Amino acid sequence: ARQKTPRVSINQRLSGVQAGPLLMDLVGQDRLIGTGEVNADLTMRGLDDATIRKTLNGKADFAFRDGAVKGVNVAELIRNAQARLSGGGTDSSGPQQTDFSELSGSATIRNGVVDNRDLIAKSPLLRVDGQGQVDLPGENINYLLTTELVQSLQGQGGAEDLTGLPIPVRIKGKLTDPGFSVDLQKVLESRVKQEAKQKLESKLKDKAGDKLQGVLKGFGF
């Protein structure tokens, strides 16, 4: 702290920490609710937020439980995307957060850019894998969630069941107001192709089996 630009080094193992207040202190936003563990080995310089974000470097890992990610309802996003494909109306009346029973991952931070490749989130409805980057100095996010429904979404008016399908959810834009997009069309097209392929393979096996039986009969078997 005696230098003109103070330097800070942090090597901490935190247990039973509340995610919201911790993130508010670190990045000025509390988009995460939950209690868990955080291990951080970080360095930074400066006293103001802008300088600290630009000079933040190091590694961290985390594991939270029984919480929520604020600002997005992933199940609602998928439900609305499915409704649009089937010509139905959308509904955004639900709480804008995604609840989880477990959330874990690790990150490498270089000059304020947080790179995460192994996010895992679980809830009774969803299983989520995530990877992407958060640019703290630029206040931008570019992140991809691959979501799998554990159980069928309700309120679809007989629409196609998406259970077990990997559904990509892209998060991109400003940290304060990111955009969320779900490309269900490609998911459904992929499933149609896969089902067609499986039917074709089944037919080919049946025909091959019939021919083999004919050959065997010809030999007296």
mmCIF file of N, CA and C in Angstrom, residues 26-111:
data_model
loop_
_atom_site.group_PDB
_atom_site.id
_atom_site.type_symbol
_atom_site.label_atom_id
_atom_site.label_comp_id
_atom_site.label_asym_id
_atom_site.label_seq_id
_atom_site.Cartn_x
_atom_site.Cartn_y
_atom_site.Cartn_z
ATOM 1 N N LEU A 26 -17.094 -7.957 -5.167
ATOM 2 C CA LEU A 26 -16.072 -8.221 -6.187
ATOM 3 C C LEU A 26 -16.357 -7.531 -7.514
ATOM 4 N N VAL A 27 -17.608 -7.629 -7.995
ATOM 5 C CA VAL A 27 -17.918 -7.136 -9.337
ATOM 6 C C VAL A 27 -19.071 -6.149 -9.369
ATOM 7 N N GLY A 28 -19.625 -5.819 -8.216
ATOM 8 C CA GLY A 28 -20.674 -4.805 -8.166
ATOM 9 C C GLY A 28 -22.046 -5.300 -8.541
ATOM 10 N N GLN A 29 -22.255 -6.634 -8.632
ATOM 11 C CA GLN A 29 -23.570 -7.200 -8.946
ATOM 12 C C GLN A 29 -23.799 -8.434 -8.090
ATOM 13 N N ASP A 30 -25.051 -8.656 -7.728
ATOM 14 C CA ASP A 30 -25.375 -9.818 -6.896
ATOM 15 C C ASP A 30 -26.354 -10.726 -7.616
ATOM 16 N N ARG A 31 -25.966 -11.205 -8.782
ATOM 17 C CA ARG A 31 -26.852 -12.027 -9.612
ATOM 18 C C ARG A 31 -26.954 -13.468 -9.123
ATOM 19 N N LEU A 32 -26.260 -13.798 -8.062
ATOM 20 C CA LEU A 32 -26.253 -15.175 -7.573
ATOM 21 C C LEU A 32 -26.677 -15.218 -6.112
ATOM 22 N N ILE A 33 -27.600 -16.136 -5.804
ATOM 23 C CA ILE A 33 -28.030 -16.387 -4.430
ATOM 24 C C ILE A 33 -27.614 -17.805 -4.071
ATOM 25 N N GLY A 34 -27.128 -17.998 -2.863
ATOM 26 C CA GLY A 34 -26.765 -19.335 -2.432
ATOM 27 C C GLY A 34 -25.647 -19.300 -1.412
ATOM 28 N N THR A 35 -25.440 -20.422 -0.772
ATOM 29 C CA THR A 35 -24.398 -20.562 0.239
ATOM 30 C C THR A 35 -23.435 -21.651 -0.195
ATOM 31 N N GLY A 36 -22.136 -21.411 -0.033
ATOM 32 C CA GLY A 36 -21.193 -22.427 -0.459
ATOM 33 C C GLY A 36 -19.756 -22.119 -0.133
ATOM 34 N N GLU A 37 -18.877 -22.687 -0.959
ATOM 35 C CA GLU A 37 -17.432 -22.559 -0.750
ATOM 36 C C GLU A 37 -16.791 -21.873 -1.953
ATOM 37 N N VAL A 38 -15.809 -21.043 -1.668
ATOM 38 C CA VAL A 38 -15.053 -20.356 -2.711
ATOM 39 C C VAL A 38 -13.570 -20.447 -2.377
ATOM 40 N N ASN A 39 -12.774 -20.868 -3.347
ATOM 41 C CA ASN A 39 -11.319 -20.832 -3.235
ATOM 42 C C ASN A 39 -10.800 -19.846 -4.266
ATOM 43 N N ALA A 40 -10.008 -18.887 -3.818
ATOM 44 C CA ALA A 40 -9.546 -17.836 -4.725
ATOM 45 C C ALA A 40 -8.073 -17.541 -4.501
ATOM 46 N N ASP A 41 -7.340 -17.486 -5.599
ATOM 47 C CA ASP A 41 -5.937 -17.080 -5.589
ATOM 48 C C ASP A 41 -5.811 -15.955 -6.608
ATOM 49 N N LEU A 42 -5.927 -14.703 -6.146
ATOM 50 C CA LEU A 42 -6.074 -13.557 -7.040
ATOM 51 C C LEU A 42 -5.069 -12.460 -6.726
ATOM 52 N N THR A 43 -4.747 -11.681 -7.754
ATOM 53 C CA THR A 43 -3.957 -10.460 -7.579
ATOM 54 C C THR A 43 -4.659 -9.328 -8.317
ATOM 55 N N MET A 44 -4.469 -8.120 -7.815
ATOM 56 C CA MET A 44 -5.066 -6.945 -8.452
ATOM 57 C C MET A 44 -4.320 -5.707 -8.001
ATOM 58 N N ARG A 45 -4.533 -4.602 -8.730
ATOM 59 C CA ARG A 45 -3.903 -3.335 -8.380
ATOM 60 C C ARG A 45 -4.946 -2.226 -8.407
ATOM 61 N N GLY A 46 -4.664 -1.185 -7.639
ATOM 62 C CA GLY A 46 -5.519 -0.007 -7.674
ATOM 63 C C GLY A 46 -6.486 0.089 -6.513
ATOM 64 N N LEU A 47 -7.177 1.238 -6.463
ATOM 65 C CA LEU A 47 -8.175 1.495 -5.437
ATOM 66 C C LEU A 47 -9.570 1.679 -6.006
ATOM 67 N N ASP A 48 -9.676 2.051 -7.279
ATOM 68 C CA ASP A 48 -10.986 2.260 -7.894
ATOM 69 C C ASP A 48 -11.417 1.008 -8.650
ATOM 70 N N ASP A 49 -12.737 0.870 -8.842
ATOM 71 C CA ASP A 49 -13.300 -0.324 -9.476
ATOM 72 C C ASP A 49 -12.725 -0.589 -10.863
ATOM 73 N N ALA A 50 -12.596 0.460 -11.675
ATOM 74 C CA ALA A 50 -12.150 0.290 -13.060
ATOM 75 C C ALA A 50 -10.740 -0.299 -13.112
ATOM 76 N N THR A 51 -9.840 0.229 -12.285
ATOM 77 C CA THR A 51 -8.455 -0.261 -12.277
ATOM 78 C C THR A 51 -8.381 -1.679 -11.743
ATOM 79 N N ILE A 52 -9.137 -1.956 -10.704
ATOM 80 C CA ILE A 52 -9.126 -3.295 -10.117
ATOM 81 C C ILE A 52 -9.612 -4.323 -11.129
ATOM 82 N N ARG A 53 -10.658 -4.004 -11.855
ATOM 83 C CA ARG A 53 -11.184 -4.950 -12.844
ATOM 84 C C ARG A 53 -10.165 -5.226 -13.950
ATOM 85 N N LYS A 54 -9.483 -4.197 -14.411
ATOM 86 C CA LYS A 54 -8.502 -4.349 -15.493
ATOM 87 C C LYS A 54 -7.292 -5.159 -15.065
ATOM 88 N N THR A 55 -6.954 -5.123 -13.787
ATOM 89 C CA THR A 55 -5.720 -5.768 -13.307
ATOM 90 C C THR A 55 -5.986 -7.052 -12.536
ATOM 91 N N LEU A 56 -7.230 -7.513 -12.547
ATOM 92 C CA LEU A 56 -7.567 -8.730 -11.811
ATOM 93 C C LEU A 56 -7.041 -9.954 -12.550
ATOM 94 N N ASN A 57 -6.245 -10.774 -11.858
ATOM 95 C CA ASN A 57 -5.672 -11.990 -12.422
ATOM 96 C C ASN A 57 -5.698 -13.098 -11.383
ATOM 97 N N GLY A 58 -5.717 -14.338 -11.861
ATOM 98 C CA GLY A 58 -5.640 -15.458 -10.939
ATOM 99 C C GLY A 58 -6.601 -16.571 -11.280
ATOM 100 N N LYS A 59 -6.899 -17.392 -10.280
ATOM 101 C CA LYS A 59 -7.788 -18.536 -10.460
ATOM 102 C C LYS A 59 -8.754 -18.614 -9.284
ATOM 103 N N ALA A 60 -9.893 -19.216 -9.547
ATOM 104 C CA ALA A 60 -10.885 -19.404 -8.495
ATOM 105 C C ALA A 60 -11.754 -20.607 -8.825
ATOM 106 N N ASP A 61 -12.288 -21.244 -7.805
ATOM 107 C CA ASP A 61 -13.307 -22.275 -8.007
ATOM 108 C C ASP A 61 -14.374 -22.103 -6.933
ATOM 109 N N PHE A 62 -15.559 -22.620 -7.223
ATOM 110 C CA PHE A 62 -16.683 -22.375 -6.334
ATOM 111 C C PHE A 62 -17.653 -23.537 -6.381
ATOM 112 N N ALA A 63 -18.433 -23.661 -5.326
ATOM 113 C CA ALA A 63 -19.506 -24.649 -5.254
ATOM 114 C C ALA A 63 -20.580 -24.084 -4.335
ATOM 115 N N PHE A 64 -21.757 -23.822 -4.904
ATOM 116 C CA PHE A 64 -22.874 -23.284 -4.127
ATOM 117 C C PHE A 64 -24.043 -24.257 -4.164
ATOM 118 N N ARG A 65 -24.919 -24.149 -3.213
ATOM 119 C CA ARG A 65 -26.081 -25.040 -3.136
ATOM 120 C C ARG A 65 -27.326 -24.260 -2.720
ATOM 121 N N ASP A 66 -28.459 -24.811 -3.140
ATOM 122 C CA ASP A 66 -29.772 -24.284 -2.741
ATOM 123 C C ASP A 66 -29.861 -22.774 -2.961
ATOM 124 N N GLY A 67 -29.680 -22.360 -4.233
ATOM 125 C CA GLY A 67 -29.723 -20.932 -4.544
ATOM 126 C C GLY A 67 -30.404 -20.671 -5.869
ATOM 127 N N ALA A 68 -30.039 -19.547 -6.484
ATOM 128 C CA ALA A 68 -30.648 -19.162 -7.758
ATOM 129 C C ALA A 68 -29.749 -18.179 -8.480
ATOM 130 N N VAL A 69 -29.809 -18.206 -9.813
ATOM 131 C CA VAL A 69 -29.166 -17.209 -10.665
ATOM 132 C C VAL A 69 -30.229 -16.187 -11.024
ATOM 133 N N LYS A 70 -30.016 -14.953 -10.633
ATOM 134 C CA LYS A 70 -31.013 -13.906 -10.845
ATOM 135 C C LYS A 70 -30.907 -13.327 -12.252
ATOM 136 N N GLY A 71 -32.055 -12.901 -12.788
ATOM 137 C CA GLY A 71 -32.069 -12.213 -14.069
ATOM 138 C C GLY A 71 -32.506 -13.052 -15.244
ATOM 139 N N VAL A 72 -32.589 -14.378 -15.070
ATOM 140 C CA VAL A 72 -33.012 -15.238 -16.184
ATOM 141 C C VAL A 72 -33.714 -16.474 -15.632
ATOM 142 N N ASN A 73 -34.820 -16.833 -16.277
ATOM 143 C CA ASN A 73 -35.541 -18.059 -15.968
ATOM 144 C C ASN A 73 -35.365 -18.991 -17.164
ATOM 145 N N VAL A 74 -34.411 -19.911 -17.068
ATOM 146 C CA VAL A 74 -34.059 -20.758 -18.208
ATOM 147 C C VAL A 74 -35.239 -21.617 -18.645
ATOM 148 N N ALA A 75 -35.956 -22.197 -17.702
ATOM 149 C CA ALA A 75 -37.108 -23.024 -18.059
ATOM 150 C C ALA A 75 -38.154 -22.206 -18.805
ATOM 151 N N GLU A 76 -38.361 -20.965 -18.384
ATOM 152 C CA GLU A 76 -39.326 -20.092 -19.054
ATOM 153 C C GLU A 76 -38.863 -19.724 -20.458
ATOM 154 N N LEU A 77 -37.547 -19.489 -20.621
ATOM 155 C CA LEU A 77 -37.001 -19.214 -21.946
ATOM 156 C C LEU A 77 -37.298 -20.358 -22.907
ATOM 157 N N ILE A 78 -37.054 -21.590 -22.449
ATOM 158 C CA ILE A 78 -37.278 -22.759 -23.295
ATOM 159 C C ILE A 78 -38.769 -22.919 -23.574
ATOM 160 N N ARG A 79 -39.587 -22.731 -22.563
ATOM 161 C CA ARG A 79 -41.034 -22.856 -22.720
ATOM 162 C C ARG A 79 -41.557 -21.859 -23.756
ATOM 163 N N ASN A 80 -41.076 -20.616 -23.682
ATOM 164 C CA ASN A 80 -41.536 -19.594 -24.621
ATOM 165 C C ASN A 80 -41.037 -19.860 -26.034
ATOM 166 N N ALA A 81 -39.803 -20.347 -26.160
ATOM 167 C CA ALA A 81 -39.277 -20.685 -27.482
ATOM 168 C C ALA A 81 -40.093 -21.814 -28.099
ATOM 169 N N GLN A 82 -40.468 -22.780 -27.298
ATOM 170 C CA GLN A 82 -41.282 -23.890 -27.780
ATOM 171 C C GLN A 82 -42.670 -23.403 -28.180
ATOM 172 N N ALA A 83 -43.225 -22.477 -27.397
ATOM 173 C CA ALA A 83 -44.550 -21.934 -27.704
ATOM 174 C C ALA A 83 -44.541 -21.168 -29.021
ATOM 175 N N ARG A 84 -43.464 -20.412 -29.267
ATOM 176 C CA ARG A 84 -43.370 -19.657 -30.523
ATOM 177 C C ARG A 84 -43.317 -20.590 -31.726
ATOM 178 N N LEU A 85 -42.585 -21.701 -31.598
ATOM 179 C CA LEU A 85 -42.487 -22.652 -32.703
ATOM 180 C C LEU A 85 -43.841 -23.293 -33.012
ATOM 181 N N SER A 86 -44.653 -23.484 -31.979
ATOM 182 C CA SER A 86 -45.946 -24.124 -32.176
ATOM 183 C C SER A 86 -47.064 -23.124 -32.407
ATOM 184 N N GLY A 87 -46.709 -21.821 -32.508
ATOM 185 C CA GLY A 87 -47.702 -20.797 -32.798
ATOM 186 C C GLY A 87 -48.478 -20.325 -31.593
ATOM 187 N N GLY A 88 -48.025 -20.668 -30.400
ATOM 188 C CA GLY A 88 -48.716 -20.244 -29.185
ATOM 189 C C GLY A 88 -48.160 -18.944 -28.638
ATOM 190 N N GLY A 89 -48.782 -18.463 -27.570
ATOM 191 C CA GLY A 89 -48.341 -17.232 -26.934
ATOM 192 C C GLY A 89 -47.270 -17.491 -25.893
ATOM 193 N N THR A 90 -46.527 -16.457 -25.561
ATOM 194 C CA THR A 90 -45.469 -16.568 -24.561
ATOM 195 C C THR A 90 -45.939 -15.998 -23.232
ATOM 196 N N ASP A 91 -45.224 -16.379 -22.170
ATOM 197 C CA ASP A 91 -45.578 -15.935 -20.828
ATOM 198 C C ASP A 91 -44.305 -15.667 -20.049
ATOM 199 N N SER A 92 -44.143 -14.441 -19.570
ATOM 200 C CA SER A 92 -42.959 -14.070 -18.783
ATOM 201 C C SER A 92 -43.359 -13.610 -17.386
ATOM 202 N N SER A 93 -44.411 -14.226 -16.864
ATOM 203 C CA SER A 93 -44.918 -13.816 -15.561
ATOM 204 C C SER A 93 -44.198 -14.498 -14.401
ATOM 205 N N GLY A 94 -43.396 -15.519 -14.704
ATOM 206 C CA GLY A 94 -42.698 -16.234 -13.643
ATOM 207 C C GLY A 94 -41.541 -15.428 -13.084
ATOM 208 N N PRO A 95 -41.019 -15.827 -11.939
ATOM 209 C CA PRO A 95 -39.868 -15.131 -11.352
ATOM 210 C C PRO A 95 -38.657 -15.207 -12.263
ATOM 211 N N GLN A 96 -37.984 -14.086 -12.466
ATOM 212 C CA GLN A 96 -36.838 -14.043 -13.376
ATOM 213 C C GLN A 96 -35.568 -14.495 -12.653
ATOM 214 N N GLN A 97 -35.551 -15.768 -12.360
ATOM 215 C CA GLN A 97 -34.379 -16.394 -11.779
ATOM 216 C C GLN A 97 -34.452 -17.891 -12.045
ATOM 217 N N THR A 98 -33.285 -18.539 -12.048
ATOM 218 C CA THR A 98 -33.201 -19.977 -12.265
ATOM 219 C C THR A 98 -32.698 -20.626 -10.984
ATOM 220 N N ASP A 99 -33.558 -21.392 -10.340
ATOM 221 C CA ASP A 99 -33.193 -22.036 -9.083
ATOM 222 C C ASP A 99 -32.271 -23.227 -9.341
ATOM 223 N N PHE A 100 -31.411 -23.507 -8.382
ATOM 224 C CA PHE A 100 -30.547 -24.678 -8.484
ATOM 225 C C PHE A 100 -30.367 -25.306 -7.105
ATOM 226 N N SER A 101 -30.118 -26.612 -7.107
ATOM 227 C CA SER A 101 -29.756 -27.308 -5.873
ATOM 228 C C SER A 101 -28.240 -27.370 -5.729
ATOM 229 N N GLU A 102 -27.536 -27.395 -6.886
ATOM 230 C CA GLU A 102 -26.070 -27.385 -6.888
ATOM 231 C C GLU A 102 -25.570 -26.519 -8.036
ATOM 232 N N LEU A 103 -24.492 -25.783 -7.790
ATOM 233 C CA LEU A 103 -23.848 -24.975 -8.831
ATOM 234 C C LEU A 103 -22.356 -24.949 -8.546
ATOM 235 N N SER A 104 -21.556 -25.391 -9.517
ATOM 236 C CA SER A 104 -20.108 -25.437 -9.286
ATOM 237 C C SER A 104 -19.350 -25.133 -10.564
ATOM 238 N N GLY A 105 -18.077 -24.776 -10.399
ATOM 239 C CA GLY A 105 -17.233 -24.492 -11.551
ATOM 240 C C GLY A 105 -15.921 -23.875 -11.112
ATOM 241 N N SER A 106 -15.103 -23.561 -12.101
ATOM 242 C CA SER A 106 -13.817 -22.909 -11.836
ATOM 243 C C SER A 106 -13.577 -21.869 -12.917
ATOM 244 N N ALA A 107 -12.645 -20.973 -12.654
ATOM 245 C CA ALA A 107 -12.385 -19.895 -13.611
ATOM 246 C C ALA A 107 -10.929 -19.481 -13.568
ATOM 247 N N THR A 108 -10.433 -19.101 -14.739
ATOM 248 C CA THR A 108 -9.128 -18.456 -14.863
ATOM 249 C C THR A 108 -9.379 -17.006 -15.262
ATOM 250 N N ILE A 109 -8.716 -16.088 -14.581
ATOM 251 C CA ILE A 109 -8.959 -14.663 -14.806
ATOM 252 C C ILE A 109 -7.671 -14.008 -15.286
ATOM 253 N N ARG A 110 -7.749 -13.356 -16.462
ATOM 254 C CA ARG A 110 -6.592 -12.661 -17.025
ATOM 255 C C ARG A 110 -6.992 -11.229 -17.361
ATOM 256 N N ASN A 111 -6.380 -10.286 -16.657
ATOM 257 C CA ASN A 111 -6.661 -8.863 -16.883
ATOM 258 C C ASN A 111 -8.166 -8.567 -16.880
#
